[in-house]
Amino acid sequence: MLAMNKLILFLPLILLPMFTFAYIGPGMSGGVLAAILGFIAAFFLALWGILYYPIKRMLNKRKDK
């Protein structure tokens, strides 16, 4: 019963639109962009690091024959 009363009290607050005046400056965008590029670069560098030596070894064996 008590939970229902709280729900009735807070339901209009949840459903009514509230305006927030927030500013996300260019510094935040730069940080997000750097993080995304960092994750992408880390993924491709890890992939390169895993695949480089086996491919290089295979090409050297092929060239020696």
Protein backbone atom coordinates (compact mmCIF):
# COMPACT_ATOMS: atom_id res chain seq x y z
CA MET A 1 0.00 0.00 0.00
CA LEU A 2 2.81 2.38 0.90
CA ALA A 3 4.64 1.62 -2.35
CA MET A 4 1.50 2.42 -4.34
CA ASN A 5 1.20 5.82 -2.64
CA LYS A 6 4.80 6.62 -3.48
CA LEU A 7 4.23 5.55 -7.08
CA ILE A 8 1.20 7.83 -7.35
CA LEU A 9 3.26 10.71 -5.95
CA PHE A 10 6.29 10.23 -8.20
CA LEU A 11 4.56 9.12 -11.42
CA PRO A 12 3.72 12.68 -12.56
CA LEU A 13 7.30 13.74 -11.91
CA ILE A 14 8.60 10.91 -14.07
CA LEU A 15 6.12 11.44 -16.90
CA LEU A 16 6.34 15.22 -17.13
CA PRO A 17 9.10 16.46 -19.40
CA MET A 18 11.85 18.29 -17.59
CA PHE A 19 14.23 20.64 -19.30
CA THR A 20 17.90 20.43 -18.55
CA PHE A 21 20.15 23.15 -19.75
CA ALA A 22 23.44 21.33 -20.06
CA TYR A 23 26.39 22.34 -22.16
CA ILE A 24 28.78 19.79 -23.56
CA GLY A 25 31.78 21.76 -24.68
CA PRO A 26 34.28 20.96 -27.39
CA GLY A 27 36.65 19.47 -24.83
CA MET A 28 34.21 16.69 -24.08
CA SER A 29 33.77 15.92 -27.76
CA GLY A 30 37.53 15.79 -28.23
CA GLY A 31 37.90 13.35 -25.34
CA VAL A 32 35.18 11.07 -26.67
CA LEU A 33 36.69 11.16 -30.14
CA ALA A 34 40.16 10.37 -28.78
CA ALA A 35 38.79 7.44 -26.77
CA ILE A 36 36.96 5.99 -29.77
CA LEU A 37 40.00 6.36 -32.02
CA GLY A 38 42.17 4.84 -29.28
CA PHE A 39 39.96 1.75 -29.02
CA ILE A 40 39.92 1.32 -32.79
CA ALA A 41 43.70 1.76 -33.03
CA ALA A 42 44.28 -0.69 -30.16
CA PHE A 43 42.10 -3.29 -31.87
CA PHE A 44 43.88 -3.03 -35.22
CA LEU A 45 47.35 -2.91 -33.66
CA ALA A 46 46.57 -6.01 -31.60
CA LEU A 47 45.34 -7.75 -34.73
CA TRP A 48 48.48 -6.67 -36.60
CA GLY A 49 50.69 -7.85 -33.74
CA ILE A 50 49.05 -11.27 -33.70
CA LEU A 51 49.09 -11.82 -37.47
CA TYR A 52 52.35 -10.14 -38.52
CA TYR A 53 54.91 -12.80 -37.60
CA PRO A 54 53.03 -15.86 -38.91
CA ILE A 55 52.39 -14.13 -42.25
CA LYS A 56 56.01 -12.93 -42.42
CA ARG A 57 57.28 -16.44 -41.67
CA MET A 58 55.00 -17.94 -44.32
CA LEU A 59 56.18 -15.45 -46.95
CA ASN A 60 59.83 -16.06 -46.08
CA LYS A 61 59.37 -19.84 -46.41
CA ARG A 62 57.64 -19.34 -49.75
CA LYS A 63 60.43 -17.04 -50.95
CA ASP A 64 63.18 -19.48 -49.90
CA LYS A 65 61.66 -22.35 -51.92
